[in-house]
Amino acid sequence: IIKEIKYRTVFDSRGVETLEVDVFVDGGFGRAAAPFGAPGSRGEFEAPAYSPEGLDGSIKILNQFIIPSLIGMDASEQHKIDELLKQIDGTPNFERIGGNTSVVISTACAKAAADALNMPLFKLMAPEGPWSMPLPLGNVIGGGAHSMGPAPDMQEHLVVAVGAKTIKEAIKLNLMVHEEVGKLLEKRDPGFAGGTDDENAWTANLDDVQALEVLGEACRKVSQRTGVEIRMGLDLAADRLWDPEKKVYRYWREGCERTTREQLDFLCELIERFNLIYVEDAFNSNDYESFSALNKRCGDRCIICADDLYASNPERTRAGITARSAGAMIVKPNQVGTITGAHITSQLAKENGLKIILSHRSGETMDDSIAHLAVAWKATMIKTGVKGGERLAKLNELIRIEQSYKEMVIVQGI
Ligand code: PGA
Ligand code: ZN
């Protein structure tokens, strides 16, 4: 039973003020803090982070309506709590209270309930199992809306150690690739000053093909040293590249534009040339058809993933399933506003053969709940960066989970 709810604002990894909530129940406590997407990278169709009056407006609603209604409720009744949040909000997509406001309440209640039952969050989320360990997908070279100065046009150049047998090994291999890329960048450009982006990926004066060349070389070196297969991927976050007036994708750093057709061909070429295993948000988030075209051409050898296209939203996911737009989707709880909402979307995706990937935001906190959701919902991968305390908070939690539950193994053959 929820006895008390406290809140405060704290700062996320980008230094932006964000909401943190503590939920106290009989014999338990749960704390959650909200992550934040970057302006220019957050999806058009995701729930807004806060109320139209901003964080202060959300706090007012929290005080006036949310906290008084939640006191006395059973924190383990996630559906009821999340339904109440929806009712208080009264809009289709948390436009009044904000997805961040609702997601911290939803998550802190879940954590408090798990704590009272003295069990890890993933076990509360999926009591019967089976659980599984996700493979970490990590951002090594950044660009786009997450970077300053001259940098690649695409937002993320990613790695995943597909041959890793344990979570610890997988994390370590991503870190080794990150370190190797730093060395290669220094060698390549004496002016390289070691800059990193919002997610602690390297940011350097490269175009996207050059970034993949450097990343590919680093992967090869680490693979040779360790004997483990490591593959590359991309998150284009293509909304930011898209010019809706001219109907072209603009590559500022590369100094060119691509029509939708050219974008499709370009990506197919990159998938072939670099043996990419993963491509996220390759087109703007209104273009289901081009996602489908790419999925049709390359979906057999590369995971075509929808992030901003589906925005963790069940209706948008359903539309994408009908159009066969992707082989995988990103799940970010604050895009849809509650644990229940994220769970419904995840179930829908999996029932229709889509892989799910639990994901951080570019602005993060030390909150590690996505690690538990990934394990409970059998996510194929977890996308949470390679380096930095707020990224490693999630990955280190997976190491703890693996230690306690040795039967849990990485899903092989993603
Ligand atoms: P965001 O970026 O958190 O800034 O939206 C992450 C992503 O696009 O995957
Ligand atoms: Zn994305």
Short mmCIF file of C-alpha atoms and ligand atoms in Angstrom, two decimals:
data_model
loop_
_atom_site.label_atom_id
_atom_site.label_comp_id
_atom_site.label_asym_id
_atom_site.label_seq_id
_atom_site.Cartn_x
_atom_site.Cartn_y
_atom_site.Cartn_z
CA ILE A 1 0.00 0.00 0.00
CA ILE A 2 1.41 3.38 -1.03
CA LYS A 3 2.00 5.47 2.07
CA GLU A 4 3.95 8.43 0.81
CA ILE A 5 5.27 9.89 -2.42
CA LYS A 6 8.12 12.41 -2.47
CA TYR A 7 9.53 14.15 -5.49
CA ARG A 8 12.29 16.53 -6.45
CA THR A 9 14.03 17.74 -9.57
CA VAL A 10 17.56 16.53 -10.22
CA PHE A 11 19.89 16.91 -13.21
CA ASP A 12 20.30 14.39 -16.00
CA SER A 13 23.57 13.50 -17.78
CA ARG A 14 23.17 16.52 -20.07
CA GLY A 15 22.62 18.80 -17.07
CA VAL A 16 18.92 19.22 -17.82
CA GLU A 17 16.47 19.34 -14.90
CA THR A 18 14.39 16.21 -14.62
CA LEU A 19 11.86 14.69 -12.26
CA GLU A 20 12.77 12.11 -9.61
CA VAL A 21 10.13 10.37 -7.52
CA ASP A 22 10.30 8.24 -4.34
CA VAL A 23 7.43 5.91 -3.55
CA PHE A 24 7.13 4.48 -0.02
CA VAL A 25 5.02 1.40 0.65
CA ASP A 26 4.74 -0.89 3.66
CA GLY A 27 8.18 -2.46 3.88
CA GLY A 28 9.44 -1.09 0.59
CA PHE A 29 10.77 1.88 -1.33
CA GLY A 30 11.15 2.69 -5.03
CA ARG A 31 12.90 5.58 -6.74
CA ALA A 32 12.82 6.49 -10.42
CA ALA A 33 14.16 9.42 -12.44
CA ALA A 34 13.16 10.34 -15.96
CA PRO A 35 15.50 10.30 -18.96
CA PHE A 36 15.19 12.78 -21.79
CA GLY A 37 15.60 12.67 -25.57
CA ALA A 38 17.55 15.45 -27.29
CA PRO A 39 15.73 18.32 -28.93
CA GLY A 40 15.92 17.45 -32.62
CA SER A 41 16.12 13.73 -31.90
CA ARG A 42 13.02 13.07 -29.81
CA GLY A 43 10.31 11.44 -31.90
CA GLU A 44 7.46 13.46 -33.35
CA PHE A 45 4.96 10.84 -32.16
CA GLU A 46 6.20 10.16 -28.66
CA ALA A 47 4.50 11.49 -25.53
CA PRO A 48 5.76 14.98 -24.64
CA ALA A 49 8.13 14.90 -21.65
CA TYR A 50 6.18 17.36 -19.49
CA SER A 51 2.99 19.41 -19.44
CA PRO A 52 2.47 22.29 -21.90
CA GLU A 53 3.64 24.56 -19.02
CA GLY A 54 6.82 22.50 -18.68
CA LEU A 55 8.20 20.76 -15.63
CA ASP A 56 6.56 23.23 -13.21
CA GLY A 57 3.16 22.52 -14.75
CA SER A 58 3.71 18.79 -14.35
CA ILE A 59 4.72 19.25 -10.71
CA LYS A 60 1.49 21.16 -10.05
CA ILE A 61 -0.58 18.28 -11.45
CA LEU A 62 1.54 15.82 -9.49
CA ASN A 63 0.75 17.65 -6.24
CA GLN A 64 -2.88 18.40 -6.93
CA PHE A 65 -4.09 15.21 -8.57
CA ILE A 66 -1.59 12.39 -8.90
CA ILE A 67 -0.15 12.05 -5.39
CA PRO A 68 -3.50 12.35 -3.54
CA SER A 69 -5.07 9.73 -5.82
CA LEU A 70 -2.21 7.25 -5.44
CA ILE A 71 -1.93 7.26 -1.66
CA GLY A 72 -3.58 4.10 -0.34
CA MET A 73 -3.30 2.19 -3.64
CA ASP A 74 -1.51 -1.15 -3.95
CA ALA A 75 1.83 -0.44 -5.67
CA SER A 76 1.92 -3.95 -7.14
CA GLU A 77 -1.27 -3.29 -9.11
CA GLN A 78 0.60 -1.78 -12.02
CA HIS A 79 -2.38 -1.82 -14.39
CA LYS A 80 -4.56 0.14 -11.97
CA ILE A 81 -1.86 2.70 -11.27
CA ASP A 82 -1.10 3.21 -14.94
CA GLU A 83 -4.80 3.40 -15.77
CA LEU A 84 -5.25 6.06 -13.12
CA LEU A 85 -2.37 8.06 -14.61
CA LYS A 86 -4.07 7.88 -17.99
CA GLN A 87 -7.37 9.00 -16.51
CA ILE A 88 -5.82 11.95 -14.70
CA ASP A 89 -4.08 12.91 -17.92
CA GLY A 90 -7.19 12.56 -20.05
CA THR A 91 -5.43 12.84 -23.44
CA PRO A 92 -4.41 10.05 -25.86
CA ASN A 93 -0.67 10.43 -25.28
CA PHE A 94 0.05 12.09 -21.92
CA GLU A 95 -0.08 15.55 -23.43
CA ARG A 96 -1.31 17.07 -20.18
CA ILE A 97 0.94 15.54 -17.53
CA GLY A 98 3.84 14.47 -19.80
CA GLY A 99 5.32 11.04 -20.47
CA ASN A 100 8.24 11.68 -18.10
CA THR A 101 5.94 12.53 -15.22
CA SER A 102 3.87 9.41 -15.65
CA VAL A 103 6.78 7.09 -16.36
CA VAL A 104 8.63 7.98 -13.15
CA ILE A 105 5.50 7.37 -11.06
CA SER A 106 4.77 4.11 -12.89
CA THR A 107 8.37 2.90 -12.49
CA ALA A 108 8.85 4.02 -8.89
CA CYS A 109 5.63 2.17 -7.89
CA ALA A 110 6.88 -1.00 -9.61
CA LYS A 111 10.24 -0.73 -7.84
CA ALA A 112 8.58 -0.15 -4.47
CA ALA A 113 6.35 -3.20 -4.98
CA ALA A 114 9.37 -5.34 -5.91
CA ASP A 115 11.30 -4.05 -2.92
CA ALA A 116 8.43 -4.85 -0.53
CA LEU A 117 8.34 -8.39 -1.90
CA ASN A 118 12.12 -8.56 -1.66
CA MET A 119 12.53 -9.52 -5.29
CA PRO A 120 14.30 -7.95 -8.27
CA LEU A 121 12.13 -5.80 -10.54
CA PHE A 122 12.41 -8.17 -13.52
CA LYS A 123 10.93 -10.98 -11.45
CA LEU A 124 7.96 -8.88 -10.45
CA MET A 125 7.45 -7.95 -14.11
CA ALA A 126 7.55 -11.58 -15.29
CA PRO A 127 7.14 -13.85 -12.24
CA GLU A 128 7.18 -17.12 -14.18
CA GLY A 129 9.96 -16.26 -16.59
CA PRO A 130 11.48 -17.37 -18.84
CA TRP A 131 13.86 -14.43 -18.72
CA SER A 132 16.77 -13.73 -20.99
CA MET A 133 19.84 -11.57 -21.12
CA PRO A 134 19.87 -8.90 -23.86
CA LEU A 135 22.97 -8.18 -25.92
CA PRO A 136 24.23 -4.62 -25.44
CA LEU A 137 24.11 -2.46 -28.57
CA GLY A 138 26.47 0.46 -28.02
CA ASN A 139 27.02 3.83 -29.63
CA VAL A 140 30.72 4.30 -30.46
CA ILE A 141 30.82 7.21 -32.95
CA GLY A 142 28.14 9.88 -32.64
CA GLY A 143 26.81 12.65 -34.81
CA GLY A 144 23.59 14.40 -35.73
CA ALA A 145 21.59 16.03 -32.94
CA HIS A 146 23.81 14.51 -30.22
CA SER A 147 27.04 16.19 -31.32
CA MET A 148 28.58 19.63 -31.53
CA GLY A 149 30.92 20.85 -34.27
CA PRO A 150 31.82 18.92 -37.41
CA ALA A 151 30.59 15.36 -36.99
CA PRO A 152 28.91 12.60 -39.01
CA ASP A 153 25.37 13.28 -40.22
CA MET A 154 23.92 10.06 -38.84
CA GLN A 155 23.29 10.06 -35.11
CA GLU A 156 24.84 6.75 -34.03
CA HIS A 157 27.44 4.30 -35.34
CA LEU A 158 26.89 1.25 -33.18
CA VAL A 159 28.50 -2.05 -32.23
CA VAL A 160 27.22 -5.31 -30.84
CA ALA A 161 29.39 -8.27 -29.86
CA VAL A 162 27.14 -10.93 -31.39
CA GLY A 163 29.52 -13.75 -30.49
CA ALA A 164 29.71 -12.91 -26.78
CA LYS A 165 28.64 -15.66 -24.39
CA THR A 166 28.13 -13.63 -21.23
CA ILE A 167 26.89 -10.13 -20.54
CA LYS A 168 30.22 -9.18 -19.01
CA GLU A 169 32.10 -10.27 -22.10
CA ALA A 170 29.67 -8.40 -24.36
CA ILE A 171 30.06 -5.16 -22.37
CA LYS A 172 33.83 -5.50 -22.29
CA LEU A 173 34.08 -6.04 -26.05
CA ASN A 174 32.04 -2.91 -26.74
CA LEU A 175 34.35 -0.99 -24.41
CA MET A 176 37.42 -2.39 -26.21
CA VAL A 177 36.02 -1.26 -29.56
CA HIS A 178 35.32 2.19 -28.11
CA GLU A 179 38.90 2.45 -26.86
CA GLU A 180 40.33 1.21 -30.16
CA VAL A 181 38.31 3.78 -32.11
CA GLY A 182 39.76 6.53 -29.90
CA LYS A 183 43.29 5.38 -30.80
CA LEU A 184 42.48 5.16 -34.50
CA LEU A 185 40.94 8.64 -34.53
CA GLU A 186 44.02 10.07 -32.86
CA LYS A 187 46.27 8.41 -35.39
CA ARG A 188 44.15 9.56 -38.30
CA ASP A 189 43.87 13.20 -37.25
CA PRO A 190 46.52 14.81 -35.02
CA GLY A 191 43.96 17.56 -34.34
CA PHE A 192 41.52 15.07 -32.79
CA ALA A 193 40.90 16.32 -29.27
CA GLY A 194 39.01 13.35 -27.84
CA GLY A 195 35.58 14.92 -28.04
CA THR A 196 32.52 12.87 -27.15
CA ASP A 197 28.79 13.39 -27.60
CA ASP A 198 25.76 13.23 -25.28
CA GLU A 199 26.04 9.44 -25.01
CA ASN A 200 29.83 9.36 -24.63
CA ALA A 201 30.35 8.19 -28.19
CA TRP A 202 33.34 9.72 -29.97
CA THR A 203 32.56 12.75 -32.06
CA ALA A 204 35.00 13.54 -34.85
CA ASN A 205 35.26 15.32 -38.17
CA LEU A 206 34.20 12.37 -40.32
CA ASP A 207 31.39 11.62 -42.72
CA ASP A 208 29.30 8.50 -42.15
CA VAL A 209 31.27 6.25 -44.51
CA GLN A 210 34.53 7.28 -42.87
CA ALA A 211 33.00 6.67 -39.44
CA LEU A 212 32.04 3.15 -40.50
CA GLU A 213 35.53 2.56 -41.93
CA VAL A 214 37.15 3.52 -38.63
CA LEU A 215 34.61 1.56 -36.59
CA GLY A 216 35.02 -1.45 -38.90
CA GLU A 217 38.78 -1.41 -38.45
CA ALA A 218 38.38 -1.27 -34.66
CA CYS A 219 35.90 -4.16 -34.70
CA ARG A 220 38.28 -6.24 -36.83
CA LYS A 221 41.19 -5.59 -34.48
CA VAL A 222 39.21 -6.47 -31.34
CA SER A 223 37.68 -9.52 -33.03
CA GLN A 224 41.14 -10.74 -34.06
CA ARG A 225 42.46 -10.28 -30.53
CA THR A 226 39.53 -12.01 -28.85
CA GLY A 227 38.13 -14.39 -31.45
CA VAL A 228 34.61 -13.03 -30.91
CA GLU A 229 32.43 -11.77 -33.76
CA ILE A 230 31.50 -8.08 -33.46
CA ARG A 231 29.10 -6.39 -35.88
CA MET A 232 28.17 -2.80 -36.67
CA GLY A 233 24.92 -0.90 -36.92
CA LEU A 234 23.49 2.58 -37.47
CA ASP A 235 20.81 4.83 -36.02
CA LEU A 236 20.21 7.53 -38.61
CA ALA A 237 17.50 9.35 -36.60
CA ALA A 238 16.48 10.36 -40.12
CA ASP A 239 13.82 12.88 -39.10
CA ARG A 240 16.63 15.30 -38.48
CA LEU A 241 18.10 14.75 -41.95
CA TRP A 242 14.73 15.01 -43.70
CA ASP A 243 13.75 18.26 -45.43
CA PRO A 244 9.96 17.98 -45.84
CA GLU A 245 9.78 20.87 -48.30
CA LYS A 246 12.39 19.65 -50.74
CA LYS A 247 11.66 16.01 -49.92
CA VAL A 248 15.31 15.09 -49.57
CA TYR A 249 17.62 13.83 -46.84
CA ARG A 250 20.30 16.43 -46.22
CA TYR A 251 23.80 15.33 -45.33
CA TRP A 252 25.50 18.53 -44.20
CA ARG A 253 28.88 17.05 -43.32
CA GLU A 254 29.04 14.96 -46.47
CA GLY A 255 27.78 17.92 -48.49
CA CYS A 256 25.01 16.19 -50.42
CA GLU A 257 21.31 15.46 -50.53
CA ARG A 258 19.54 12.18 -51.16
CA THR A 259 16.06 11.58 -52.42
CA THR A 260 14.08 8.82 -50.70
CA ARG A 261 15.04 6.43 -53.49
CA GLU A 262 18.71 7.37 -53.19
CA GLN A 263 18.53 7.00 -49.41
CA LEU A 264 17.21 3.46 -49.86
CA ASP A 265 19.98 2.54 -52.32
CA PHE A 266 22.62 4.18 -50.14
CA LEU A 267 21.57 2.14 -47.11
CA CYS A 268 21.50 -1.11 -49.06
CA GLU A 269 25.05 -0.34 -50.21
CA LEU A 270 26.20 0.37 -46.65
CA ILE A 271 24.58 -2.83 -45.37
CA GLU A 272 26.46 -4.84 -48.03
CA ARG A 273 29.77 -3.06 -47.80
CA PHE A 274 30.01 -3.01 -44.01
CA ASN A 275 28.01 -6.15 -43.29
CA LEU A 276 25.75 -4.13 -41.01
CA ILE A 277 23.55 -6.12 -38.67
CA TYR A 278 21.32 -3.24 -37.61
CA VAL A 279 19.81 -0.08 -39.15
CA GLU A 280 17.46 2.15 -37.10
CA ASP A 281 15.26 5.00 -38.30
CA ALA A 282 16.57 5.05 -41.84
CA PHE A 283 13.71 7.26 -43.06
CA ASN A 284 11.52 9.99 -41.64
CA SER A 285 8.87 8.92 -39.15
CA ASN A 286 5.96 9.35 -41.56
CA ASP A 287 7.36 7.06 -44.22
CA TYR A 288 6.20 3.52 -43.39
CA GLU A 289 6.56 2.57 -47.07
CA SER A 290 10.29 3.22 -47.33
CA PHE A 291 10.94 1.32 -44.11
CA SER A 292 9.02 -1.56 -45.71
CA ALA A 293 11.04 -1.30 -48.92
CA LEU A 294 14.31 -1.45 -46.99
CA ASN A 295 13.02 -4.30 -44.85
CA LYS A 296 12.03 -6.22 -47.96
CA ARG A 297 15.40 -5.71 -49.64
CA CYS A 298 17.70 -6.21 -46.65
CA GLY A 299 15.61 -7.59 -43.76
CA ASP A 300 16.98 -11.10 -44.27
CA ARG A 301 20.55 -10.07 -43.39
CA CYS A 302 20.11 -6.88 -41.37
CA ILE A 303 17.74 -5.95 -38.53
CA ILE A 304 15.68 -3.01 -39.77
CA CYS A 305 14.54 -1.22 -36.62
CA ALA A 306 11.83 1.36 -35.93
CA ASP A 307 12.35 3.90 -33.16
CA ASP A 308 10.73 7.27 -33.94
CA LEU A 309 8.49 5.52 -36.51
CA TYR A 310 6.65 3.50 -33.84
CA ALA A 311 7.50 5.73 -30.84
CA SER A 312 6.77 2.74 -28.52
CA ASN A 313 3.12 3.39 -29.32
CA PRO A 314 0.76 0.40 -29.83
CA GLU A 315 -1.26 1.96 -32.68
CA ARG A 316 1.80 3.05 -34.61
CA THR A 317 3.37 -0.37 -34.02
CA ARG A 318 0.24 -2.10 -35.32
CA ALA A 319 0.34 0.02 -38.48
CA GLY A 320 4.00 -0.89 -38.94
CA ILE A 321 3.30 -4.58 -38.47
CA THR A 322 0.67 -4.46 -41.22
CA ALA A 323 3.09 -2.66 -43.54
CA ARG A 324 5.98 -5.00 -42.58
CA SER A 325 8.07 -1.92 -41.94
CA ALA A 326 10.62 -3.39 -39.56
CA GLY A 327 12.09 -6.53 -38.07
CA ALA A 328 12.64 -4.91 -34.68
CA MET A 329 11.49 -1.97 -32.61
CA ILE A 330 12.93 0.26 -29.94
CA VAL A 331 11.03 0.37 -26.65
CA LYS A 332 11.51 3.51 -24.55
CA PRO A 333 9.07 3.61 -21.62
CA ASN A 334 8.94 7.41 -21.49
CA GLN A 335 7.86 7.56 -25.16
CA VAL A 336 4.59 5.88 -24.18
CA GLY A 337 4.39 7.07 -20.56
CA THR A 338 3.88 3.93 -18.44
CA ILE A 339 5.34 0.49 -17.77
CA THR A 340 2.00 -1.03 -18.83
CA GLY A 341 2.02 0.91 -22.12
CA ALA A 342 5.58 -0.22 -22.86
CA HIS A 343 4.63 -3.79 -21.99
CA ILE A 344 1.57 -3.80 -24.26
CA THR A 345 3.66 -2.53 -27.16
CA SER A 346 6.41 -5.07 -26.46
CA GLN A 347 3.94 -7.94 -26.36
CA LEU A 348 2.28 -6.83 -29.55
CA ALA A 349 5.66 -6.60 -31.26
CA LYS A 350 6.83 -10.02 -30.10
CA GLU A 351 3.55 -11.76 -30.95
CA ASN A 352 4.06 -10.50 -34.47
CA GLY A 353 7.62 -11.69 -34.77
CA LEU A 354 9.38 -8.42 -34.09
CA LYS A 355 12.45 -8.27 -31.91
CA ILE A 356 12.35 -5.70 -29.14
CA ILE A 357 15.22 -3.53 -28.00
CA LEU A 358 14.94 -1.69 -24.69
CA SER A 359 16.60 1.69 -24.97
CA HIS A 360 18.02 4.56 -22.94
CA ARG A 361 17.60 8.20 -23.98
CA SER A 362 20.48 10.52 -24.85
CA GLY A 363 19.88 12.40 -21.58
CA GLU A 364 20.06 9.78 -18.85
CA THR A 365 20.03 9.27 -15.09
CA MET A 366 21.39 6.48 -12.91
CA ASP A 367 18.02 4.72 -13.10
CA ASP A 368 18.59 1.11 -14.14
CA SER A 369 15.01 -0.08 -14.65
CA ILE A 370 15.38 -0.64 -18.42
CA ALA A 371 17.87 -3.41 -17.63
CA HIS A 372 15.14 -5.22 -15.69
CA LEU A 373 12.50 -4.61 -18.35
CA ALA A 374 14.84 -6.01 -21.01
CA VAL A 375 15.35 -9.19 -18.98
CA ALA A 376 11.66 -9.57 -18.07
CA TRP A 377 10.37 -8.96 -21.59
CA LYS A 378 13.09 -10.99 -23.32
CA ALA A 379 14.50 -8.15 -25.34
CA THR A 380 17.02 -9.24 -27.97
CA MET A 381 19.21 -6.24 -27.25
CA ILE A 382 19.55 -3.30 -24.89
CA LYS A 383 20.71 0.00 -26.36
CA THR A 384 22.33 2.06 -23.68
CA GLY A 385 25.66 3.41 -24.88
CA VAL A 386 29.10 2.03 -24.14
CA LYS A 387 30.68 4.38 -21.62
CA GLY A 388 29.75 6.80 -18.86
CA GLY A 389 28.26 6.18 -15.43
CA GLU A 390 24.65 6.68 -16.50
CA ARG A 391 25.09 4.19 -19.39
CA LEU A 392 27.07 1.64 -17.38
CA ALA A 393 24.47 1.85 -14.57
CA LYS A 394 22.17 -0.26 -16.75
CA LEU A 395 24.89 -2.59 -17.99
CA ASN A 396 26.35 -3.15 -14.52
CA GLU A 397 22.87 -4.04 -13.28
CA LEU A 398 22.76 -6.75 -15.96
CA ILE A 399 26.04 -8.13 -14.60
CA ARG A 400 24.43 -8.31 -11.13
CA ILE A 401 21.37 -10.05 -12.56
CA GLU A 402 23.54 -12.56 -14.41
CA GLN A 403 25.48 -13.31 -11.23
CA SER A 404 22.32 -14.07 -9.26
CA TYR A 405 20.53 -15.96 -12.01
CA LYS A 406 23.17 -18.05 -13.70
CA GLU A 407 20.67 -19.93 -15.82
CA MET A 408 20.01 -16.74 -17.74
CA VAL A 409 21.83 -16.70 -21.05
CA ILE A 410 22.27 -14.26 -23.88
CA VAL A 411 19.95 -14.91 -26.80
CA GLN A 412 22.32 -16.26 -29.41
CA GLY A 413 21.88 -15.69 -33.11
CA ILE A 414 20.16 -12.33 -32.93
P1 PGA B 1 17.15 10.49 -28.07
O1 PGA B 1 18.01 9.59 -29.05
O2 PGA B 1 17.12 9.85 -26.74
O3 PGA B 1 17.88 11.81 -28.08
O4 PGA B 1 15.77 10.60 -28.69
C1 PGA B 1 18.06 8.22 -28.95
C2 PGA B 1 17.61 7.56 -30.22
O5 PGA B 1 17.23 8.23 -31.19
O6 PGA B 1 17.62 6.34 -30.28
ZN ZN B 2 16.80 6.21 -32.40
#
